[in-house]
Coordinates of C-alpha atoms and ligand atoms in Angstrom, one line a residue:
Chain A
X1 CA 0.0 0.0 0.0
X2 CA 1.8 3.2 -1.1
X3 CA -1.3 5.4 -1.2
X4 CA -4.3 5.9 0.9
X5 CA -7.5 7.8 0.6
X6 CA -8.5 10.0 3.6
X7 CA -12.1 11.1 3.9
X8 CA -11.9 14.2 6.1
X9 CA -14.8 16.2 7.4
X10 CA -14.6 19.8 6.2
X11 CA -17.1 22.3 7.5
X12 CA -18.5 23.7 10.7
X13 CA -21.7 23.5 12.8
X14 CA -23.8 24.7 9.9
X15 CA -22.9 21.8 7.7
X16 CA -20.1 20.3 5.8
X17 CA -18.8 17.6 3.5
X18 CA -16.5 14.7 3.6
X19 CA -13.6 15.6 1.3
X20 CA -11.4 12.9 -0.3
X21 CA -7.6 13.3 -0.2
X22 CA -5.1 10.9 -1.7
X23 CA -2.0 10.7 0.5
X24 CA 1.3 8.7 -0.1
X25 CA 2.1 6.5 2.8
X26 CA 5.4 5.4 4.5
X27 CA 6.3 2.9 7.1
X28 CA 5.1 3.7 10.6
X29 CA 2.9 6.6 9.3
X30 CA 0.2 7.8 11.7
X31 CA -3.1 9.5 10.8
X32 CA -1.7 12.9 12.0
X33 CA 1.1 12.5 9.5
X34 CA -1.5 12.1 6.7
X35 CA -3.4 15.2 8.0
X36 CA -0.1 17.1 8.0
X37 CA 0.6 16.0 4.4
X38 CA -2.8 17.3 3.4
X39 CA -2.1 20.7 5.1
X40 CA 1.3 21.0 3.5
X41 CA 0.7 19.7 0.0
X42 CA -3.0 19.7 -0.8
X43 CA -5.0 22.1 1.2
X44 CA -3.5 24.5 3.8
X45 CA -7.0 25.6 5.1
X46 CA -7.7 22.2 6.8
X47 CA -8.0 22.9 10.5
X48 CA -6.8 20.5 13.1
X49 CA -5.4 20.7 16.7
X50 CA -2.2 19.0 17.7
X51 CA 0.8 19.6 19.7
X52 CA 3.2 16.8 20.8
X53 CA 2.8 14.0 18.3
X54 CA 3.7 11.7 21.1
X55 CA 0.3 10.8 22.6
X56 CA 1.0 13.0 25.6
X57 CA -0.8 16.3 25.1
X58 CA -4.2 15.1 24.3
X59 CA -4.9 17.6 21.6
X60 CA -5.3 15.5 18.4
X61 CA -8.4 13.6 19.4
X62 CA -10.6 12.8 16.4
X63 CA -13.0 10.0 15.3
X64 CA -11.2 7.7 13.0
X65 CA -13.3 5.1 11.2
X66 CA -16.1 6.0 13.6
X67 CA -14.1 5.4 16.8
X68 CA -12.6 8.1 19.0
X69 CA -8.8 7.9 18.9
X70 CA -5.6 10.0 19.0
X71 CA -4.5 10.8 15.4
X72 CA -0.9 10.7 16.5
X73 CA -1.2 7.3 17.9
X74 CA -3.2 5.6 15.2
X75 CA -1.4 3.9 12.4
X76 CA -2.5 4.4 8.9
X77 CA -1.8 0.8 8.1
X78 CA -4.2 -0.4 10.9
X79 CA -7.0 1.9 9.7
X80 CA -6.7 1.3 5.9
X81 CA -7.0 -2.4 5.9
X82 CA -8.0 -3.9 2.5
X83 CA -7.3 -0.5 0.9
X84 CA -10.4 1.0 2.5
X85 CA -10.4 4.8 2.9
X86 CA -9.8 6.2 6.3
X87 CA -12.7 8.4 7.6
X88 CA -11.6 11.2 9.9
X89 CA -14.3 13.2 11.7
X90 CA -14.1 15.7 14.6
X91 CA -15.3 14.6 18.1
X92 CA -19.1 14.2 17.7
X93 CA -20.1 15.0 21.3
X94 CA -18.8 18.6 21.4
X95 CA -19.6 21.6 19.3
X96 CA -17.5 21.8 16.1
X97 CA -15.5 25.0 15.5
X98 CA -14.1 24.1 12.1
X99 CA -13.0 20.9 10.3
X100 CA -11.4 18.7 13.0
X101 CA -11.4 21.2 15.7
X102 CA -14.1 21.1 18.4
X103 CA -14.9 23.2 21.4
X104 CA -14.1 21.1 24.5
X105 CA -14.4 23.9 27.0
X106 CA -17.4 22.3 28.7
X107 CA -15.0 19.8 30.2
X108 CA -12.8 22.6 31.7
X109 CA -15.8 24.3 33.2
X110 CA -16.8 21.2 35.0
X111 CA -13.2 20.6 36.1
X112 CA -13.2 24.0 37.7
X113 CA -16.3 23.0 39.8
X114 CA -14.3 20.3 41.5
X115 CA -12.6 21.7 44.6
X116 CA -8.8 21.0 44.7
X117 CA -7.1 18.9 47.3
X118 CA -7.7 20.3 50.8
X119 CA -5.0 19.0 53.1
X120 CA -6.3 17.4 56.3
X121 CA -5.0 19.1 59.5
X122 CA -3.3 15.9 60.6
X123 CA -1.4 15.4 57.3
X124 CA 2.3 14.9 58.0
X125 CA 4.5 17.9 57.5
X126 CA 6.4 17.9 55.2
X127 CA 3.9 15.8 53.3
X128 CA 5.5 12.4 52.9
X129 CA 3.2 9.8 51.4
X130 CA 3.7 6.0 51.4
X131 CA 3.7 4.2 48.1
X132 CA 0.9 1.9 49.2
X133 CA -1.4 4.9 49.7
X134 CA -0.8 6.5 46.3
X135 CA -0.5 3.3 44.2
X136 CA -4.1 3.5 43.2
X137 CA -4.4 7.2 42.5
X138 CA -1.3 7.4 40.4
X139 CA -3.1 5.6 37.7
X140 CA -5.7 8.4 37.4
X141 CA -2.9 11.0 37.2
X142 CA -1.8 9.6 33.9
X143 CA -4.8 11.3 32.3
X144 CA -3.8 13.6 29.4
X145 CA -7.3 15.2 29.1
X146 CA -7.8 14.1 25.5
X147 CA -11.5 13.7 26.3
X148 CA -11.8 10.6 24.1
X149 CA -13.6 9.0 27.1
X150 CA -16.0 12.0 27.2
X151 CA -16.8 11.9 23.6
X152 CA -17.4 8.1 23.5
X153 CA -19.6 8.0 26.6
X154 CA -23.1 7.4 25.4
X155 CA -24.6 9.5 28.2
X156 CA -23.0 12.6 26.7
X157 CA -22.8 11.4 23.1
X158 CA -26.2 9.9 22.5
X159 CA -28.3 11.2 25.4
X160 CA -26.6 14.5 25.8
X161 CA -27.4 15.0 29.5
X162 CA -24.5 17.3 30.1
X163 CA -26.3 19.2 32.9
X164 CA -26.5 16.1 35.1
X165 CA -23.3 14.2 34.3
X166 CA -19.7 15.3 34.4
X167 CA -18.4 12.4 32.4
X168 CA -15.7 9.8 33.0
X169 CA -12.8 12.1 32.9
X170 CA -14.1 14.2 35.8
X171 CA -15.2 11.1 37.7
X172 CA -11.6 9.8 37.8
X173 CA -10.5 13.3 38.8
X174 CA -12.9 13.0 41.7
X175 CA -11.7 9.4 42.4
X176 CA -8.2 10.7 42.6
X177 CA -9.2 13.2 45.2
X178 CA -11.6 11.1 47.2
X179 CA -9.1 8.2 47.5
X180 CA -6.3 10.6 48.5
X181 CA -5.0 9.7 51.9
X182 CA -4.9 13.3 53.2
X183 CA -7.8 15.0 51.4
X184 CA -10.1 16.5 54.1
X185 CA -13.2 16.8 52.0
X186 CA -16.1 14.4 51.9
X187 CA -16.9 14.4 48.2
X188 CA -19.6 11.7 48.1
X189 CA -22.5 14.1 47.8
X190 CA -20.9 15.8 44.9
X191 CA -20.0 12.5 43.3
X192 CA -23.6 11.4 43.5
X193 CA -25.5 14.6 42.8
X194 CA -23.6 17.2 40.7
X195 CA -21.2 14.7 39.0
X196 CA -24.0 12.2 38.6
X197 CA -22.1 8.9 39.1
X198 CA -25.5 7.1 39.1
X199 CA -25.9 8.0 35.4
X200 CA -23.0 5.8 34.4
X201 CA -24.2 2.3 33.4
X202 CA -20.7 0.8 33.5
X203 CA -20.7 -0.2 29.8
X204 CA -17.0 0.7 29.8
X205 CA -16.6 2.5 26.5
X206 CA -14.5 5.1 28.3
X207 CA -12.1 2.4 29.3
X208 CA -12.0 1.0 25.8
X209 CA -10.8 4.2 24.2
X210 CA -8.5 5.7 26.9
X211 CA -5.1 6.1 25.2
X212 CA -3.4 6.0 28.6
X213 CA -5.1 2.6 29.4
X214 CA -6.6 3.9 32.6
X215 CA -9.1 1.4 34.0
X216 CA -11.6 4.2 34.3
X217 CA -14.6 2.1 35.0
X218 CA -13.1 -0.7 37.1
X219 CA -10.7 1.3 39.2
X220 CA -12.4 4.7 39.2
X221 CA -16.2 4.7 38.6
X222 CA -17.1 1.4 40.2
X223 CA -15.2 2.2 43.4
X224 CA -17.0 5.6 43.5
X225 CA -20.3 3.9 43.1
X226 CA -19.4 1.6 46.0
X227 CA -18.4 4.7 48.1
X228 CA -21.8 6.3 47.3
X229 CA -23.5 3.0 48.3
X230 CA -21.7 3.1 51.7
X231 CA -23.2 6.5 52.3
X232 CA -26.6 6.3 50.8
X233 CA -27.6 2.7 50.2
X234 CA -26.2 0.6 53.0
X235 CA -28.4 0.6 56.2
X236 CA -26.1 -1.7 58.0
X237 CA -23.1 0.5 57.5
X238 CA -25.2 3.5 58.4
X239 CA -26.2 1.9 61.7
X240 CA -22.6 0.9 62.5
X241 CA -21.5 4.5 61.8
X242 CA -24.3 5.9 64.0
X243 CA -23.5 3.5 66.9
X244 CA -19.8 4.0 66.8
X245 CA -20.0 7.7 66.2
X246 CA -17.5 7.2 63.4
X247 CA -16.4 10.2 61.3
X248 CA -18.1 10.4 57.9
X249 CA -14.7 10.7 56.1
X250 CA -13.0 7.3 56.4
X251 CA -9.3 7.0 56.7
Chain B
X1 CA -22.6 15.9 -0.7
X2 CA -23.8 17.8 2.4
X3 CA -23.6 15.7 5.5
X4 CA -25.6 17.8 7.8
X5 CA -28.5 15.4 7.9
X6 CA -28.2 13.4 11.1
X7 CA -28.6 14.1 14.8
X8 CA -27.9 17.4 16.2
X9 CA -29.4 17.2 19.7
X10 CA -27.3 20.1 20.7
X11 CA -26.8 23.2 18.6
X12 CA -23.4 23.4 17.2
X13 CA -22.6 19.7 17.3
X14 CA -20.9 18.1 14.3
X15 CA -23.6 17.6 11.7
X16 CA -22.7 14.0 11.1
X17 CA -24.3 10.7 11.9
X18 CA -23.0 9.3 15.2
X19 CA -22.5 5.8 13.9
X20 CA -19.9 5.6 11.2
X21 CA -18.3 2.4 12.4
X22 CA -18.0 -0.1 9.6
X23 CA -16.3 -2.9 11.7
X24 CA -18.0 -5.9 13.2
X25 CA -19.0 -4.2 16.5
X26 CA -22.2 -6.2 16.7
X27 CA -20.5 -9.5 17.3
X28 CA -19.8 -9.0 21.0
X29 CA -23.3 -7.9 22.0
X30 CA -24.7 -10.8 19.9
X31 CA -22.5 -13.4 21.7
X32 CA -23.5 -12.0 25.1
X33 CA -27.2 -12.0 24.0
X34 CA -27.0 -15.6 22.9
X35 CA -24.9 -16.8 25.9
X36 CA -27.2 -15.3 28.5
X37 CA -30.4 -16.2 26.7
X38 CA -29.3 -19.9 26.3
X39 CA -28.4 -20.1 30.0
X40 CA -31.6 -18.3 31.0
X41 CA -33.8 -20.7 29.0
X42 CA -31.9 -23.8 30.1
X43 CA -32.0 -22.8 33.8
X44 CA -35.8 -22.0 33.7
X45 CA -36.6 -25.3 32.0
X46 CA -34.5 -27.2 34.6
X47 CA -36.0 -25.3 37.5
X48 CA -39.5 -26.4 36.5
X49 CA -38.5 -29.9 35.5
X50 CA -38.1 -30.8 39.2
X51 CA -36.5 -34.2 38.6
X52 CA -33.1 -35.8 37.6
X53 CA -31.3 -33.5 40.0
X54 CA -29.3 -36.0 41.9
X55 CA -27.4 -39.3 41.3
X56 CA -25.4 -41.2 43.9
X57 CA -23.5 -38.6 45.9
X58 CA -24.0 -35.9 43.3
X59 CA -26.6 -33.1 43.7
X60 CA -27.2 -30.5 41.0
X61 CA -26.1 -26.9 42.0
X62 CA -29.6 -25.8 40.8
X63 CA -31.2 -27.8 43.5
X64 CA -28.9 -27.2 46.4
X65 CA -29.7 -26.6 49.3
X66 CA -32.4 -29.2 48.7
X67 CA -35.5 -27.7 50.4
X68 CA -38.8 -29.1 49.5
X69 CA -41.8 -27.0 50.4
X70 CA -45.3 -28.4 49.9
X71 CA -48.4 -26.4 49.2
X72 CA -51.2 -28.9 49.7
X73 CA -50.2 -31.9 47.4
X74 CA -48.0 -29.7 45.3
X75 CA -44.3 -29.7 45.9
X76 CA -42.5 -26.5 44.8
X77 CA -39.3 -27.3 42.9
X78 CA -36.4 -26.4 45.2
X79 CA -34.7 -24.8 42.2
X80 CA -37.4 -22.2 42.1
X81 CA -36.7 -21.2 45.6
X82 CA -32.9 -21.2 45.2
X83 CA -32.3 -19.8 41.7
X84 CA -33.5 -16.3 42.5
X85 CA -30.5 -15.7 44.8
X86 CA -27.7 -16.4 42.3
X87 CA -29.9 -14.7 39.7
X88 CA -30.0 -11.5 41.8
X89 CA -26.3 -11.8 42.4
X90 CA -25.5 -12.0 38.7
X91 CA -28.2 -9.4 37.7
X92 CA -26.6 -6.8 40.0
X93 CA -23.0 -7.8 39.2
X94 CA -21.1 -4.9 37.7
X95 CA -19.8 -7.0 34.9
X96 CA -23.2 -8.4 33.9
X97 CA -24.9 -5.1 34.2
X98 CA -22.6 -3.5 31.7
X99 CA -23.0 -6.6 29.5
X100 CA -26.8 -6.8 29.5
X101 CA -27.3 -3.0 29.2
X102 CA -25.4 -3.4 26.0
X103 CA -26.7 -6.7 24.6
X104 CA -30.3 -6.5 25.7
X105 CA -31.1 -2.8 26.3
X106 CA -28.8 -1.5 23.5
X107 CA -27.8 1.3 25.7
X108 CA -25.4 1.5 23.9
X109 CA -25.1 -1.7 21.8
X110 CA -21.4 -0.9 21.3
X111 CA -19.1 2.1 21.7
X112 CA -19.6 5.1 19.5
X113 CA -22.7 3.5 17.9
X114 CA -26.1 5.2 17.7
X115 CA -28.7 3.8 20.0
X116 CA -31.8 2.6 18.2
X117 CA -34.5 4.4 20.0
X118 CA -33.7 7.9 21.3
X119 CA -35.0 7.6 24.9
X120 CA -37.0 10.5 26.1
X121 CA -35.0 10.9 29.2
X122 CA -31.9 8.9 30.2
X123 CA -31.3 8.4 33.9
X124 CA -29.0 5.4 33.9
X125 CA -28.8 3.9 37.4
X126 CA -29.7 7.1 39.2
X127 CA -33.4 6.5 39.5
X128 CA -35.6 3.7 40.8
X129 CA -35.7 0.8 39.9
X130 CA -32.1 0.8 38.8
X131 CA -30.9 2.3 42.1
X132 CA -31.5 -1.2 43.4
X133 CA -28.2 -2.1 41.7
X134 CA -26.5 -0.3 44.6
X135 CA -27.5 -3.1 46.9
X136 CA -25.2 -5.6 45.1
X137 CA -23.1 -6.1 48.3
X138 CA -26.1 -7.8 50.0
X139 CA -26.4 -10.2 47.1
X140 CA -22.7 -10.9 47.6
X141 CA -23.2 -11.8 51.2
X142 CA -25.8 -14.4 50.2
X143 CA -23.6 -15.6 47.4
X144 CA -20.9 -16.4 50.0
X145 CA -23.4 -18.7 51.8
X146 CA -24.1 -20.5 48.6
X147 CA -20.4 -21.0 48.0
X148 CA -20.2 -22.7 51.4
X149 CA -23.2 -25.0 50.6
X150 CA -21.8 -25.9 47.2
X151 CA -18.4 -26.6 48.7
X152 CA -20.1 -29.0 51.1
X153 CA -21.9 -30.7 48.2
X154 CA -18.5 -31.1 46.4
X155 CA -17.0 -32.8 49.5
X156 CA -20.1 -35.1 49.8
X157 CA -19.5 -36.0 46.2
X158 CA -16.5 -38.0 47.3
X159 CA -18.7 -40.3 49.5
X160 CA -19.9 -43.3 47.5
X161 CA -22.0 -45.2 50.0
X162 CA -19.5 -44.7 52.8
X163 CA -16.5 -45.4 50.5
X164 CA -14.1 -42.6 49.6
X165 CA -14.2 -42.4 45.8
X166 CA -14.2 -40.1 42.9
X167 CA -16.0 -39.9 39.6
X168 CA -16.1 -37.5 36.8
X169 CA -19.1 -35.9 38.5
X170 CA -17.0 -35.2 41.6
X171 CA -14.4 -33.5 39.5
X172 CA -16.9 -31.4 37.7
X173 CA -18.5 -30.4 41.0
X174 CA -15.1 -29.4 42.5
X175 CA -14.1 -27.4 39.5
X176 CA -17.5 -25.7 39.5
X177 CA -17.3 -24.6 43.1
X178 CA -13.7 -23.4 42.5
X179 CA -14.7 -21.2 39.6
X180 CA -17.8 -19.9 41.4
X181 CA -15.5 -18.9 44.3
X182 CA -13.2 -17.1 41.9
X183 CA -16.1 -15.3 40.4
X184 CA -17.6 -14.4 43.8
X185 CA -14.4 -13.3 45.5
X186 CA -13.3 -11.2 42.5
X187 CA -16.5 -9.1 43.0
X188 CA -16.2 -5.4 42.9
X189 CA -18.2 -5.0 46.1
X190 CA -16.0 -7.4 48.0
X191 CA -12.9 -5.6 46.7
X192 CA -14.4 -2.4 48.1
X193 CA -15.3 -3.8 51.4
X194 CA -12.0 -5.6 51.9
X195 CA -9.8 -2.5 51.3
X196 CA -11.1 -0.3 48.5
X197 CA -13.1 1.8 51.0
X198 CA -9.9 2.9 52.8
X199 CA -8.0 6.0 51.9
X200 CA -4.9 5.6 54.1
X201 CA -3.5 2.1 54.2
X202 CA -0.3 3.0 55.9
X203 CA -2.1 4.7 58.8
X204 CA -2.8 1.5 60.7
X205 CA -1.6 -2.1 61.1
X206 CA -5.0 -3.4 59.9
X207 CA -4.9 -1.0 57.0
X208 CA -1.6 -2.6 55.8
X209 CA -3.1 -6.1 56.0
X210 CA -6.2 -4.9 54.2
X211 CA -4.0 -3.3 51.5
X212 CA -2.3 -6.7 50.8
X213 CA -5.6 -8.5 50.6
X214 CA -7.0 -5.7 48.4
X215 CA -4.1 -6.1 46.0
X216 CA -4.7 -9.8 45.6
X217 CA -8.5 -9.3 45.1
X218 CA -7.7 -6.6 42.6
X219 CA -5.6 -9.1 40.6
X220 CA -8.5 -11.5 40.5
X221 CA -10.9 -8.6 39.8
X222 CA -9.1 -7.9 36.6
X223 CA -10.4 -11.3 35.4
X224 CA -13.9 -10.9 36.8
X225 CA -15.5 -11.1 33.3
X226 CA -13.6 -14.3 32.6
X227 CA -14.7 -15.9 35.9
X228 CA -18.2 -14.7 35.3
X229 CA -18.5 -16.6 32.0
X230 CA -16.5 -19.7 33.1
X231 CA -18.5 -20.1 36.3
X232 CA -21.8 -19.6 34.4
X233 CA -20.8 -22.3 32.0
X234 CA -19.6 -24.8 34.7
X235 CA -22.7 -24.3 36.8
X236 CA -24.9 -25.1 33.9
X237 CA -22.6 -27.9 32.8
X238 CA -22.6 -29.5 36.3
X239 CA -26.3 -29.5 36.3
X240 CA -26.5 -31.0 32.8
X241 CA -24.0 -33.7 33.6
X242 CA -25.9 -34.8 36.7
X243 CA -29.2 -34.6 34.8
X244 CA -27.8 -36.9 32.0
X245 CA -26.4 -39.4 34.5
X246 CA -29.5 -39.3 36.6
X247 CA -31.8 -39.9 33.7
X248 CA -29.6 -42.8 32.6
X249 CA -28.6 -41.2 29.3
X250 CA -24.9 -41.5 30.1
X251 CA -23.0 -43.3 32.8
X252 CA -20.8 -41.6 35.4
X253 CA -17.1 -42.3 34.9
X254 CA -15.7 -43.6 38.2
X255 CA -12.0 -42.9 38.7
X256 CA -11.6 -44.9 41.9
Ligands
LIG1 S1 -18.7 3.3 31.7 FE1 -20.0 5.0 32.3 S2 -18.7 6.8 32.1 FE2 -17.7 5.2 30.9 S3 -18.5 5.4 28.9 FE3 -19.8 3.9 29.9 S4 -21.5 5.1 30.8 FE4 -19.9 6.6 30.2
LIG2 S1 -9.2 9.4 31.1 FE1 -8.1 8.6 29.3 S2 -9.5 9.0 27.7 FE2 -10.3 10.2 29.4 S3 -9.4 12.2 29.1 FE3 -8.0 11.1 30.4 S4 -6.5 10.1 29.1 FE4 -8.2 10.8 27.8
LIG3 S1 -0.6 15.5 19.3 FE1 -0.3 15.4 21.4 S2 -1.6 13.7 21.8 FE2 -1.6 13.6 19.7
LIG4 S1 -19.2 -7.2 40.6 FE1 -19.6 -9.1 39.6 S2 -20.2 -10.3 41.3 FE2 -19.9 -8.4 42.3

């Protein structure tokens, strides 16, 4: 295969077309290379967002052959099997600005609503943490905010209930804070109400697309659902807490 | 060719159809649908059959514990009393939930695929009756009792009229209870109760112990889906084997 056809969405929120481009290929070529080839040689007006070309900045998210992926991490040879054209669309869950560029600011606005770490008064000074206490949350900190999980999540994508559900990315941010050994806040109410963890039906598409291979559902969302169950759905634990006068925030 | 034809539930969204996947995304939900339906139909038929559930020292897991309740002259099949418990455990299991929401409810059938009927209002598991899923831990407690009962059955399956022996049925029953244990103890709720609920493991001695157990359970939990299917298969197969032997269709293979 020395050439490949790319079908790229060109347009904005008012409408657009899929435009065909023929691009020569080379060994190890990724979709972002093909997009760059188009920009340099065929059409310099094609808009796309990118930065690192190393799957670390999270800017080049797009929908390639219908599945959300990073353009810089997706090999042309994997996508163009049997000489089929490669279809490149912008993220479908967020408003399109132009061509492959979407407005993902909704995610940042929700992120701002999550209170940062509040150190507990009994936290050691200087703050030295044991590996066993941070093992779990380190996984969540690998997030590169590519928002592939947000765009694939059917709650946002198909049902579009953005007012009631923050999406998987923000849920693992909340998990990172709630599981922190020295965070003083009890975040369960927010996790249940504003962030809407109950909306997630654990169908795991977020986990399937995460380029950092974060186990978003198994290690983040399900543990949060269990924490919410402790607080709101477990009469036995409720009684034990009442009788022992235990603090709401567990250590 | 203008493409601004499909969904645009929100002003400004990309005017493109959501589903442009051309791969075989439908295979997985189809397999889940067939697997669960087959088991459901078989288990229902067996529960109502109310015979061929034991042979020699073997007792079918569908009929254990063997409790017979009579209403007048009519004896209720023990399986009908028992099966609701494992059924609730599996229905509220995090893995199966995700699997049947996809395969049966098509919500979504696969990732990045359009859902067939645009529901008026999606609430997921945040409203009744789906909030009941939050009680999964209680189903887990009951499942542990069932593991103990099935383990006892597997031990009894070595007792051939007072002689220690072993047949193919014994082996199947032992493997079944082992796989059911792996499935049960790789449960997300158990993982949470054993250590996941803690934030600071190093803060206490018991926390350190719980961390180590939590790590092991987490390893098993990564394979929870595998154990879910294997144990579903073995529990059905154990019943089938005992049924066939009991009905005289095949003969048990006796090892010693
Ligand atoms: S598992 Fe939950 S958060 Fe993740 S994609 Fe599915 S519904 Fe969305
Ligand atoms: S969790 Fe994964 S998919 Fe979601 S934004 Fe972070 S890196 Fe991207
Ligand atoms: S360009 Fe940075 S993630 Fe692709
Ligand atoms: S999560 Fe599957 S059995 Fe508990």
